[in-house]
Amino acid sequence: MKKIKNPNFDKPGTIIGDATELSVAVLKSTEPIKITGKFIGDIESSSSVVIGGTGYVKGNISSEFAYICGIVEGNLDIMQTIQIAHSGNIQGSIVCGNLISDEGAILNGTCTMRAPKPSSNEYLD
């Protein structure tokens, strides 16, 4: 049986705080990332990405999990689950495995769901 991976939002390895403005081409990390400041550039994480309520990202995000409470202007490619909080605002398209959207969340773009991968014991027709 395949083990289900859970998001890790508790202990980010990279934090871009409220008083920080960072502009780079690409931020890559294997650890969770939390942004509560301003970030311009693309983000690639093999873990999770949290955009806090005061966070602003202008760029594309690629990660396993994402929790959006702030503003993202760009496209998101989330392998598993993305949650958009009531204060979250996404101006771009999403490709994800699962979508959780709180009442009041804003998504101005499209959302495409990934087809679930069949387990090794399922038979194809």
GROMACS .gro file of N, CA and C in nm:
model
  375
    1MET      N    1   0.085  -0.118   0.000
    1MET     CA    2   0.000   0.000   0.000
    1MET      C    3   0.089   0.124   0.000
    2LYS      N    4   0.054   0.220  -0.082
    2LYS     CA    5   0.131   0.343  -0.094
    2LYS      C    6   0.105   0.435   0.026
    3LYS      N    7   0.214   0.486   0.084
    3LYS     CA    8   0.202   0.578   0.197
    3LYS      C    9   0.164   0.716   0.145
    4ILE      N   10   0.065   0.778   0.208
    4ILE     CA   11   0.021   0.911   0.170
    4ILE      C   12   0.110   1.014   0.237
    5LYS      N   13   0.162   1.106   0.158
    5LYS     CA   14   0.248   1.212   0.209
    5LYS      C   15   0.163   1.325   0.265
    6ASN      N   16   0.200   1.375   0.382
    6ASN     CA   17   0.128   1.485   0.445
    6ASN      C   18   0.207   1.614   0.432
    7PRO      N   19   0.139   1.727   0.424
    7PRO     CA   20   0.212   1.854   0.413
    7PRO      C   21   0.286   1.887   0.542
    8ASN      N   22   0.395   1.958   0.527
    8ASN     CA   23   0.473   2.004   0.642
    8ASN      C   24   0.474   2.156   0.639
    9PHE      N   25   0.384   2.218   0.714
    9PHE     CA   26   0.376   2.363   0.719
    9PHE      C   27   0.436   2.420   0.846
   10ASP      N   28   0.470   2.334   0.942
   10ASP     CA   29   0.509   2.379   1.075
   10ASP      C   30   0.651   2.435   1.086
   11LYS      N   31   0.747   2.375   1.018
   11LYS     CA   32   0.886   2.414   1.035
   11LYS      C   33   0.950   2.449   0.901
   12PRO      N   34   0.925   2.570   0.851
   12PRO     CA   35   0.984   2.607   0.723
   12PRO      C   36   1.136   2.616   0.731
   13GLY      N   37   1.202   2.568   0.626
   13GLY     CA   38   1.347   2.579   0.617
   13GLY      C   39   1.389   2.715   0.564
   14THR      N   40   1.299   2.781   0.489
   14THR     CA   41   1.324   2.914   0.434
   14THR      C   42   1.208   3.004   0.471
   15ILE      N   43   1.241   3.121   0.529
   15ILE     CA   44   1.138   3.218   0.567
   15ILE      C   45   1.176   3.353   0.505
   16ILE      N   46   1.081   3.412   0.435
   16ILE     CA   47   1.097   3.548   0.385
   16ILE      C   48   0.995   3.631   0.462
   17GLY      N   49   1.043   3.708   0.558
   17GLY     CA   50   0.958   3.776   0.655
   17GLY      C   51   0.889   3.901   0.606
   18ASP      N   52   0.802   3.955   0.692
   18ASP     CA   53   0.719   4.071   0.661
   18ASP      C   54   0.797   4.191   0.609
   19ALA      N   55   0.912   4.219   0.666
   19ALA     CA   56   0.988   4.339   0.630
   19ALA      C   57   1.088   4.313   0.516
   20THR      N   58   1.074   4.198   0.449
   20THR     CA   59   1.170   4.160   0.346
   20THR      C   60   1.107   4.166   0.208
   21GLU      N   61   1.183   4.220   0.113
   21GLU     CA   62   1.145   4.219  -0.027
   21GLU      C   63   1.260   4.154  -0.102
   22LEU      N   64   1.231   4.045  -0.175
   22LEU     CA   65   1.334   3.969  -0.242
   22LEU      C   66   1.294   3.947  -0.387
   23SER      N   67   1.388   3.972  -0.476
   23SER     CA   68   1.365   3.952  -0.618
   23SER      C   69   1.477   3.864  -0.673
   24VAL      N   70   1.442   3.743  -0.718
   24VAL     CA   71   1.539   3.648  -0.773
   24VAL      C   72   1.474   3.577  -0.892
   25ALA      N   73   1.557   3.509  -0.971
   25ALA     CA   74   1.501   3.434  -1.084
   25ALA      C   75   1.422   3.313  -1.033
   26VAL      N   76   1.487   3.228  -0.951
   26VAL     CA   77   1.423   3.108  -0.900
   26VAL      C   78   1.471   3.079  -0.759
   27LEU      N   79   1.378   3.050  -0.670
   27LEU     CA   80   1.409   3.003  -0.534
   27LEU      C   81   1.378   2.854  -0.532
   28LYS      N   82   1.482   2.770  -0.510
   28LYS     CA   83   1.463   2.625  -0.506
   28LYS      C   84   1.494   2.575  -0.365
   29SER      N   85   1.411   2.481  -0.316
   29SER     CA   86   1.433   2.426  -0.184
   29SER      C   87   1.371   2.287  -0.173
   30THR      N   88   1.434   2.203  -0.094
   30THR     CA   89   1.375   2.073  -0.061
   30THR      C   90   1.302   2.081   0.073
   31GLU      N   91   1.314   2.194   0.140
   31GLU     CA   92   1.250   2.219   0.269
   31GLU      C   93   1.126   2.306   0.249
   32PRO      N   94   1.035   2.308   0.346
   32PRO     CA   95   0.918   2.397   0.338
   32PRO      C   96   0.961   2.544   0.331
   33ILE      N   97   0.883   2.623   0.260
   33ILE     CA   98   0.909   2.767   0.241
   33ILE      C   99   0.789   2.844   0.294
   34LYS      N  100   0.817   2.953   0.368
   34LYS     CA  101   0.710   3.041   0.416
   34LYS      C  102   0.745   3.184   0.375
   35ILE      N  103   0.648   3.251   0.312
   35ILE     CA  104   0.668   3.389   0.268
   35ILE      C  105   0.559   3.477   0.329
   36THR      N  106   0.602   3.576   0.408
   36THR     CA  107   0.508   3.675   0.461
   36THR      C  108   0.547   3.815   0.412
   37GLY      N  109   0.655   3.823   0.337
   37GLY     CA  110   0.700   3.949   0.278
   37GLY      C  111   0.667   3.951   0.130
   38LYS      N  112   0.748   4.024   0.053
   38LYS     CA  113   0.726   4.037  -0.091
   38LYS      C  114   0.835   3.958  -0.164
   39PHE      N  115   0.791   3.872  -0.255
   39PHE     CA  116   0.884   3.789  -0.331
   39PHE      C  117   0.850   3.798  -0.479
   40ILE      N  118   0.950   3.830  -0.559
   40ILE     CA  119   0.932   3.834  -0.704
   40ILE      C  120   1.027   3.732  -0.765
   41GLY      N  121   0.972   3.634  -0.833
   41GLY     CA  122   1.048   3.527  -0.893
   41GLY      C  123   0.971   3.396  -0.881
   42ASP      N  124   1.024   3.292  -0.938
   42ASP     CA  125   0.959   3.161  -0.933
   42ASP      C  126   1.006   3.083  -0.810
   43ILE      N  127   0.918   2.994  -0.762
   43ILE     CA  128   0.948   2.912  -0.645
   43ILE      C  129   0.932   2.766  -0.685
   44GLU      N  130   1.034   2.685  -0.652
   44GLU     CA  131   1.029   2.542  -0.674
   44GLU      C  132   1.065   2.473  -0.543
   45SER      N  133   0.969   2.396  -0.489
   45SER     CA  134   0.992   2.325  -0.364
   45SER      C  135   0.943   2.182  -0.376
   46SER      N  136   1.023   2.088  -0.331
   46SER     CA  137   0.979   1.948  -0.330
   46SER      C  138   0.903   1.919  -0.200
   47SER      N  139   0.875   2.023  -0.123
   47SER     CA  140   0.800   2.012   0.001
   47SER      C  141   0.676   2.102  -0.009
   48SER      N  142   0.660   2.193   0.085
   48SER     CA  143   0.541   2.279   0.088
   48SER      C  144   0.578   2.426   0.081
   49VAL      N  145   0.481   2.506   0.036
   49VAL     CA  146   0.496   2.651   0.029
   49VAL      C  147   0.377   2.714   0.098
   50VAL      N  148   0.406   2.807   0.190
   50VAL     CA  149   0.302   2.883   0.258
   50VAL      C  150   0.320   3.029   0.222
   51ILE      N  151   0.215   3.093   0.173
   51ILE     CA  152   0.214   3.237   0.151
   51ILE      C  153   0.123   3.294   0.259
   52GLY      N  154   0.185   3.358   0.359
   52GLY     CA  155   0.110   3.412   0.473
   52GLY      C  156   0.019   3.527   0.432
   53GLY      N  157  -0.064   3.570   0.525
   53GLY     CA  158  -0.162   3.676   0.500
   53GLY      C  159  -0.103   3.806   0.451
   54THR      N  160   0.021   3.838   0.491
   54THR     CA  161   0.088   3.959   0.444
   54THR      C  162   0.180   3.931   0.327
   55GLY      N  163   0.183   3.806   0.281
   55GLY     CA  164   0.274   3.765   0.174
   55GLY      C  165   0.223   3.803   0.035
   56TYR      N  166   0.319   3.834  -0.051
   56TYR     CA  167   0.289   3.867  -0.191
   56TYR      C  168   0.394   3.799  -0.278
   57VAL      N  169   0.349   3.722  -0.377
   57VAL     CA  170   0.440   3.656  -0.470
   57VAL      C  171   0.399   3.692  -0.611
   58LYS      N  172   0.496   3.739  -0.689
   58LYS     CA  173   0.474   3.760  -0.832
   58LYS      C  174   0.568   3.664  -0.903
   59GLY      N  175   0.514   3.550  -0.945
   59GLY     CA  176   0.591   3.446  -1.010
   59GLY      C  177   0.517   3.314  -0.999
   60ASN      N  178   0.571   3.213  -1.059
   60ASN     CA  179   0.510   3.081  -1.060
   60ASN      C  180   0.559   2.998  -0.941
   61ILE      N  181   0.471   2.911  -0.891
   61ILE     CA  182   0.504   2.826  -0.777
   61ILE      C  183   0.484   2.680  -0.816
   62SER      N  184   0.584   2.600  -0.786
   62SER     CA  185   0.577   2.456  -0.808
   62SER      C  186   0.617   2.386  -0.678
   63SER      N  187   0.527   2.302  -0.623
   63SER     CA  188   0.556   2.234  -0.497
   63SER      C  189   0.464   2.114  -0.478
   64GLU      N  190   0.490   2.039  -0.371
   64GLU     CA  191   0.404   1.925  -0.336
   64GLU      C  192   0.272   1.975  -0.278
   65PHE      N  193   0.281   2.069  -0.183
   65PHE     CA  194   0.165   2.125  -0.115
   65PHE      C  195   0.176   2.277  -0.113
   66ALA      N  196   0.062   2.345  -0.104
   66ALA     CA  197   0.063   2.491  -0.090
   66ALA      C  198  -0.054   2.535  -0.004
   67TYR      N  199  -0.028   2.638   0.076
   67TYR     CA  200  -0.132   2.700   0.158
   67TYR      C  201  -0.121   2.849   0.131
   68ILE      N  202  -0.224   2.907   0.070
   68ILE     CA  203  -0.221   3.045   0.024
   68ILE      C  204  -0.315   3.130   0.109
   69CYS      N  205  -0.256   3.223   0.186
   69CYS     CA  206  -0.334   3.317   0.266
   69CYS      C  207  -0.318   3.459   0.212
   70GLY      N  208  -0.214   3.483   0.136
   70GLY     CA  209  -0.184   3.615   0.080
   70GLY      C  210  -0.216   3.620  -0.068
   71ILE      N  211  -0.134   3.696  -0.142
   71ILE     CA  212  -0.158   3.720  -0.284
   71ILE      C  213  -0.051   3.651  -0.368
   72VAL      N  214  -0.097   3.583  -0.472
   72VAL     CA  215  -0.006   3.523  -0.570
   72VAL      C  216  -0.049   3.568  -0.708
   73GLU      N  217   0.044   3.630  -0.781
   73GLU     CA  218   0.022   3.665  -0.921
   73GLU      C  219   0.112   3.575  -1.004
   74GLY      N  220   0.057   3.463  -1.047
   74GLY     CA  221   0.133   3.366  -1.124
   74GLY      C  222   0.062   3.232  -1.122
   75ASN      N  223   0.118   3.137  -1.192
   75ASN     CA  224   0.059   3.004  -1.203
   75ASN      C  225   0.116   2.911  -1.096
   76LEU      N  226   0.033   2.819  -1.050
   76LEU     CA  227   0.073   2.723  -0.948
   76LEU      C  228   0.062   2.581  -1.000
   77ASP      N  229   0.166   2.503  -0.983
   77ASP     CA  230   0.167   2.362  -1.019
   77ASP      C  231   0.194   2.285  -0.890
   78ILE      N  232   0.087   2.234  -0.829
   78ILE     CA  233   0.093   2.171  -0.698
   78ILE      C  234   0.064   2.022  -0.715
   79MET      N  235   0.162   1.940  -0.684
   79MET     CA  236   0.150   1.796  -0.708
   79MET      C  237   0.037   1.733  -0.627
   80GLN      N  238   0.019   1.777  -0.504
   80GLN     CA  239  -0.085   1.715  -0.421
   80GLN      C  240  -0.195   1.816  -0.388
   81THR      N  241  -0.192   1.877  -0.271
   81THR     CA  242  -0.304   1.960  -0.226
   81THR      C  243  -0.267   2.107  -0.215
   82ILE      N  244  -0.356   2.192  -0.264
   82ILE     CA  245  -0.345   2.336  -0.242
   82ILE      C  246  -0.468   2.379  -0.163
   83GLN      N  247  -0.445   2.462  -0.061
   83GLN     CA  248  -0.555   2.520   0.014
   83GLN      C  249  -0.546   2.671   0.000
   84ILE      N  250  -0.659   2.732  -0.036
   84ILE     CA  251  -0.667   2.877  -0.046
   84ILE      C  252  -0.753   2.925   0.070
   85ALA      N  253  -0.692   3.001   0.161
   85ALA     CA  254  -0.763   3.051   0.279
   85ALA      C  255  -0.860   3.161   0.239
   86HIS      N  256  -0.944   3.202   0.332
   86HIS     CA  257  -1.044   3.306   0.305
   86HIS      C  258  -0.978   3.437   0.260
   87SER      N  259  -0.854   3.462   0.303
   87SER     CA  260  -0.783   3.584   0.265
   87SER      C  261  -0.694   3.563   0.143
   88GLY      N  262  -0.691   3.440   0.088
   88GLY     CA  263  -0.606   3.409  -0.026
   88GLY      C  264  -0.658   3.469  -0.155
   89ASN      N  265  -0.565   3.511  -0.240
   89ASN     CA  266  -0.600   3.574  -0.367
   89ASN      C  267  -0.500   3.525  -0.472
   90ILE      N  268  -0.547   3.446  -0.568
   90ILE     CA  269  -0.461   3.394  -0.674
   90ILE      C  270  -0.506   3.453  -0.806
   91GLN      N  271  -0.412   3.517  -0.874
   91GLN     CA  272  -0.434   3.573  -1.006
   91GLN      C  273  -0.351   3.490  -1.103
   92GLY      N  274  -0.403   3.375  -1.142
   92GLY     CA  275  -0.332   3.284  -1.230
   92GLY      C  276  -0.397   3.148  -1.225
   93SER      N  277  -0.343   3.056  -1.298
   93SER     CA  278  -0.401   2.923  -1.310
   93SER      C  279  -0.335   2.823  -1.215
   94ILE      N  280  -0.412   2.720  -1.181
   94ILE     CA  281  -0.366   2.616  -1.089
   94ILE      C  282  -0.378   2.480  -1.158
   95VAL      N  283  -0.276   2.398  -1.141
   95VAL     CA  284  -0.283   2.256  -1.172
   95VAL      C  285  -0.251   2.186  -1.040
   96CYS      N  286  -0.341   2.097  -0.995
   96CYS     CA  287  -0.320   2.035  -0.864
   96CYS      C  288  -0.386   1.898  -0.855
   97GLY      N  289  -0.352   1.827  -0.749
   97GLY     CA  290  -0.416   1.699  -0.722
   97GLY      C  291  -0.546   1.717  -0.646
   98ASN      N  292  -0.546   1.809  -0.549
   98ASN     CA  293  -0.664   1.838  -0.467
   98ASN      C  294  -0.670   1.988  -0.442
   99LEU      N  295  -0.791   2.040  -0.434
   99LEU     CA  296  -0.812   2.182  -0.408
   99LEU      C  297  -0.906   2.198  -0.290
  100ILE      N  298  -0.861   2.279  -0.192
  100ILE     CA  299  -0.946   2.316  -0.079
  100ILE      C  300  -0.955   2.468  -0.083
  101SER      N  301  -1.076   2.520  -0.088
  101SER     CA  302  -1.096   2.664  -0.098
  101SER      C  303  -1.192   2.710   0.012
  102ASP      N  304  -1.143   2.799   0.097
  102ASP     CA  305  -1.229   2.853   0.202
  102ASP      C  306  -1.324   2.956   0.143
  103GLU      N  307  -1.435   2.978   0.211
  103GLU     CA  308  -1.529   3.080   0.168
  103GLU      C  309  -1.460   3.215   0.169
  104GLY      N  310  -1.471   3.290   0.059
  104GLY     CA  311  -1.408   3.421   0.048
  104GLY      C  312  -1.277   3.419  -0.029
  105ALA      N  313  -1.222   3.301  -0.054
  105ALA     CA  314  -1.099   3.290  -0.131
  105ALA      C  315  -1.123   3.337  -0.274
  106ILE      N  316  -1.018   3.393  -0.336
  106ILE     CA  317  -1.030   3.445  -0.472
  106ILE      C  318  -0.937   3.368  -0.564
  107LEU      N  319  -0.991   3.320  -0.676
  107LEU     CA  320  -0.913   3.258  -0.782
  107LEU      C  321  -0.959   3.317  -0.914
  108ASN      N  322  -0.875   3.399  -0.974
  108ASN     CA  323  -0.903   3.453  -1.106
  108ASN      C  324  -0.810   3.384  -1.204
  109GLY      N  325  -0.857   3.271  -1.255
  109GLY     CA  326  -0.780   3.187  -1.345
  109GLY      C  327  -0.851   3.054  -1.358
  110THR      N  328  -0.781   2.955  -1.407
  110THR     CA  329  -0.840   2.823  -1.423
  110THR      C  330  -0.780   2.727  -1.321
  111CYS      N  331  -0.853   2.618  -1.298
  111CYS     CA  332  -0.803   2.513  -1.211
  111CYS      C  333  -0.819   2.380  -1.284
  112THR      N  334  -0.708   2.310  -1.302
  112THR     CA  335  -0.709   2.180  -1.366
  112THR      C  336  -0.666   2.077  -1.264
  113MET      N  337  -0.746   1.973  -1.249
  113MET     CA  338  -0.716   1.869  -1.151
  113MET      C  339  -0.638   1.757  -1.219
  114ARG      N  340  -0.532   1.712  -1.152
  114ARG     CA  341  -0.455   1.597  -1.201
  114ARG      C  342  -0.538   1.471  -1.181
  115ALA      N  343  -0.534   1.382  -1.278
  115ALA     CA  344  -0.600   1.252  -1.261
  115ALA      C  345  -0.524   1.172  -1.157
  116PRO      N  346  -0.594   1.107  -1.066
  116PRO     CA  347  -0.524   1.026  -0.967
  116PRO      C  348  -0.448   0.913  -1.035
  117LYS      N  349  -0.330   0.883  -0.981
  117LYS     CA  350  -0.250   0.774  -1.034
  117LYS      C  351  -0.310   0.643  -0.986
  118PRO      N  352  -0.330   0.548  -1.078
  118PRO     CA  353  -0.385   0.419  -1.033
  118PRO      C  354  -0.283   0.346  -0.946
  119SER      N  355  -0.332   0.279  -0.843
  119SER     CA  356  -0.242   0.201  -0.759
  119SER      C  357  -0.201   0.075  -0.834
  120SER      N  358  -0.096   0.010  -0.790
  120SER     CA  359  -0.041  -0.104  -0.862
  120SER      C  360  -0.135  -0.225  -0.863
  121ASN      N  361  -0.234  -0.226  -0.777
  121ASN     CA  362  -0.325  -0.342  -0.773
  121ASN      C  363  -0.456  -0.316  -0.848
  122GLU      N  364  -0.468  -0.200  -0.915
  122GLU     CA  365  -0.588  -0.174  -0.993
  122GLU      C  366  -0.568  -0.226  -1.135
  123TYR      N  367  -0.673  -0.277  -1.193
  123TYR     CA  368  -0.668  -0.330  -1.329
  123TYR      C  369  -0.724  -0.226  -1.424
  124LEU      N  370  -0.661  -0.216  -1.539
  124LEU     CA  371  -0.711  -0.126  -1.643
  124LEU      C  372  -0.808  -0.200  -1.731
  125ASP      N  373  -0.911  -0.131  -1.778
  125ASP     CA  374  -1.010  -0.193  -1.868
  125ASP      C  375  -0.957  -0.203  -2.007
   0.00000   0.00000   0.00000
